[in-house]
Amino acid sequence: MNKQIKNIAVLTSGGDAPGMNAAIRAVVRTGIYNGLNVFGVIQGYQGLITNNIKPMDARSVSNILHLGGTILKTARCLEFKTEEGMAKAYQHVKENNIDALVTIGGDGTFTGAKIFSERYGINVIGIPGTIDNDLAGSDFTLGYDTAINTVLDAVDKIRDTADAHDRLFFIEVMGRNSGCIALRSAIASGAEVVLLPEQETTIDDLIKKLELGASTKKSSSIVIVSEGHKKGGAFEMARQVNERFKHYDTKVTILGHLQRGGSPSSFDRILGSRLGFAAVNALIAGETEKMAGLIGNEVKLTSIHDAITTQINKLEPDLLEMTEVLSI
Ligand code: F6P
């Protein structure tokens, strides 16, 4: 049965991702356009627990489309994982007469949202916001495209100095369990090798590829290492290569959190706008425990359960093949 929704709240939780502000803006304005009252929760689930909830109006989301981060702030909230924490959050949801939530984040955010919805009957729609692109139910997550562009900007610069000094650079990029950022950045930057969590690359394979490059007169090389690479990060891989080949002039760069910041790309601004708009329309239509995602350039709803439990490997097979072919 459709629950009449009057008051909704939006929050961002987990790691921030460029494009979250576009999604917040779309949620607020779509809600107001449809006669709803919209609240913003500060610092994700932490803000529900501490009652840091404020009314939003159309102007409260002016001039934020181009901003990285999230105007609502975010947190990885351990207390929300406890029964007491969730009960406190529900108390404040009730006090503020909030009927439904839009939660923007990754798998941790959605796991919390699902339990909260099941336990307290609050309707919830999720928007996938994580640079890792590691959720089922959306070809792209918010922030992924911008993060790749940020990586590229850095790798292009490193390429200049690598070439000038004839050096071998190991560049580590984010992606806890997902090689999506690494793979796309490797293709777009022309990296010689990419090391992914989803693929087994032995030190012998890596050395073979580097030696092949050297034998065909490559003077410098870029190896992109995903932080989730099972055999070690950039420092470890560089150490192992140097142990065997002392003559390589090896350098390491960890790109780290700079990948999460910066102005969102047009793709992420549009994606955030589409998903925010769709999330509110889904709540109005009485949907709950769904995630709004982009599949084949169409906005579709997937159950949150499927989004967080379906085993996925989003590495495009043609891109994987190209990492071998185009780097000779
Ligand atoms: O989930 C996105 C992500 O950026 C991962 O790629 C990375 O491992 C993690 O967040 C870092 O989290 P934190 O900012 O909490 O250290």
mmCIF file of N, CA, C and O and ligand atoms in Angstrom, residues 14-16 76 107 129-132 134 173-177 181 227 257 260, ligand 1:
data_model
loop_
_atom_site.group_PDB
_atom_site.id
_atom_site.type_symbol
_atom_site.label_atom_id
_atom_site.label_comp_id
_atom_site.label_asym_id
_atom_site.label_seq_id
_atom_site.Cartn_x
_atom_site.Cartn_y
_atom_site.Cartn_z
ATOM 1 N N GLY A 14 29.256 7.704 4.260
ATOM 2 C CA GLY A 14 30.437 6.999 3.735
ATOM 3 C C GLY A 14 31.381 7.986 3.057
ATOM 4 O O GLY A 14 31.339 9.188 3.320
ATOM 5 N N GLY A 15 32.231 7.475 2.173
ATOM 6 C CA GLY A 15 33.191 8.345 1.475
ATOM 7 C C GLY A 15 32.463 9.316 0.558
ATOM 8 O O GLY A 15 31.528 8.933 -0.132
ATOM 9 N N ASP A 16 32.872 10.583 0.590
ATOM 10 C CA ASP A 16 32.229 11.560 -0.306
ATOM 11 C C ASP A 16 32.609 11.259 -1.755
ATOM 12 O O ASP A 16 33.598 10.562 -2.021
ATOM 13 N N ARG A 76 31.492 8.065 8.371
ATOM 14 C CA ARG A 76 31.333 6.610 8.456
ATOM 15 C C ARG A 76 30.903 6.365 9.902
ATOM 16 O O ARG A 76 31.724 6.427 10.815
ATOM 17 N N ASP A 107 27.964 0.830 -0.417
ATOM 18 C CA ASP A 107 27.323 -0.372 0.128
ATOM 19 C C ASP A 107 27.061 -0.284 1.633
ATOM 20 O O ASP A 107 26.020 -0.748 2.112
ATOM 21 N N GLY A 129 26.579 6.600 -4.587
ATOM 22 C CA GLY A 129 27.594 7.659 -4.581
ATOM 23 C C GLY A 129 28.882 7.110 -4.011
ATOM 24 O O GLY A 129 29.023 6.960 -2.802
ATOM 25 N N THR A 130 29.787 6.731 -4.879
ATOM 26 C CA THR A 130 31.122 6.276 -4.462
ATOM 27 C C THR A 130 32.027 6.300 -5.684
ATOM 28 O O THR A 130 31.599 5.889 -6.773
ATOM 29 N N ILE A 131 33.246 6.764 -5.482
ATOM 30 C CA ILE A 131 34.151 6.821 -6.650
ATOM 31 C C ILE A 131 34.543 5.418 -7.109
ATOM 32 O O ILE A 131 35.032 5.248 -8.218
ATOM 33 N N ASP A 132 34.308 4.403 -6.269
ATOM 34 C CA ASP A 132 34.803 3.053 -6.582
ATOM 35 C C ASP A 132 34.025 2.331 -7.684
ATOM 36 O O ASP A 132 34.507 1.346 -8.238
ATOM 37 N N ASP A 134 31.539 0.332 -7.363
ATOM 38 C CA ASP A 134 31.500 -1.078 -6.959
ATOM 39 C C ASP A 134 30.121 -1.553 -6.517
ATOM 40 O O ASP A 134 30.006 -2.398 -5.628
ATOM 41 N N VAL A 173 46.172 4.020 -7.200
ATOM 42 C CA VAL A 173 44.877 4.701 -7.256
ATOM 43 C C VAL A 173 43.892 4.006 -6.329
ATOM 44 O O VAL A 173 44.104 2.870 -5.920
ATOM 45 N N MET A 174 42.786 4.683 -6.004
ATOM 46 C CA MET A 174 41.800 4.131 -5.059
ATOM 47 C C MET A 174 40.946 3.029 -5.687
ATOM 48 O O MET A 174 40.926 2.858 -6.908
ATOM 49 N N GLY A 175 40.212 2.373 -4.839
ATOM 50 C CA GLY A 175 39.337 1.268 -5.251
ATOM 51 C C GLY A 175 39.605 0.116 -4.312
ATOM 52 O O GLY A 175 40.425 -0.748 -4.603
ATOM 53 N N ARG A 176 38.909 0.144 -3.181
ATOM 54 C CA ARG A 176 39.182 -0.828 -2.112
ATOM 55 C C ARG A 176 39.139 -2.265 -2.613
ATOM 56 O O ARG A 176 40.057 -3.036 -2.390
ATOM 57 N N ASN A 177 38.016 -2.604 -3.297
ATOM 58 C CA ASN A 177 37.895 -3.973 -3.825
ATOM 59 C C ASN A 177 37.644 -3.966 -5.309
ATOM 60 O O ASN A 177 37.292 -4.988 -5.885
ATOM 61 N N ILE A 181 38.552 2.148 -11.310
ATOM 62 C CA ILE A 181 39.301 3.405 -11.521
ATOM 63 C C ILE A 181 40.638 3.080 -12.181
ATOM 64 O O ILE A 181 41.064 3.747 -13.126
ATOM 65 N N GLU A 227 44.649 0.146 -5.271
ATOM 66 C CA GLU A 227 44.966 -0.034 -3.841
ATOM 67 C C GLU A 227 44.546 -1.409 -3.323
ATOM 68 O O GLU A 227 45.085 -1.902 -2.341
ATOM 69 N N HIS A 257 43.632 10.590 -1.350
ATOM 70 C CA HIS A 257 42.332 11.264 -1.266
ATOM 71 C C HIS A 257 42.142 12.403 -2.252
ATOM 72 O O HIS A 257 41.023 12.907 -2.377
ATOM 73 N N ARG A 260 39.233 11.945 -4.470
ATOM 74 C CA ARG A 260 37.830 12.096 -4.045
ATOM 75 C C ARG A 260 37.342 13.532 -4.187
ATOM 76 O O ARG A 260 36.133 13.783 -4.100
HETATM 77 O O1 F6P B 1 34.874 3.977 -0.830
HETATM 78 C C1 F6P B 1 35.604 4.931 -1.511
HETATM 79 C C2 F6P B 1 37.006 4.993 -1.028
HETATM 80 O O2 F6P B 1 37.521 6.162 -1.581
HETATM 81 C C3 F6P B 1 37.903 3.797 -1.330
HETATM 82 O O3 F6P B 1 38.386 3.783 -2.638
HETATM 83 C C4 F6P B 1 38.981 3.959 -0.299
HETATM 84 O O4 F6P B 1 39.582 2.723 -0.024
HETATM 85 C C5 F6P B 1 38.225 4.465 0.882
HETATM 86 O O5 F6P B 1 37.096 5.144 0.367
HETATM 87 C C6 F6P B 1 38.990 5.385 1.803
HETATM 88 O O6 F6P B 1 38.159 5.715 2.875
HETATM 89 P P1 F6P B 1 38.488 6.798 3.981
HETATM 90 O O7 F6P B 1 38.353 8.151 3.357
HETATM 91 O O8 F6P B 1 37.490 6.583 5.048
HETATM 92 O O9 F6P B 1 39.898 6.556 4.400
#
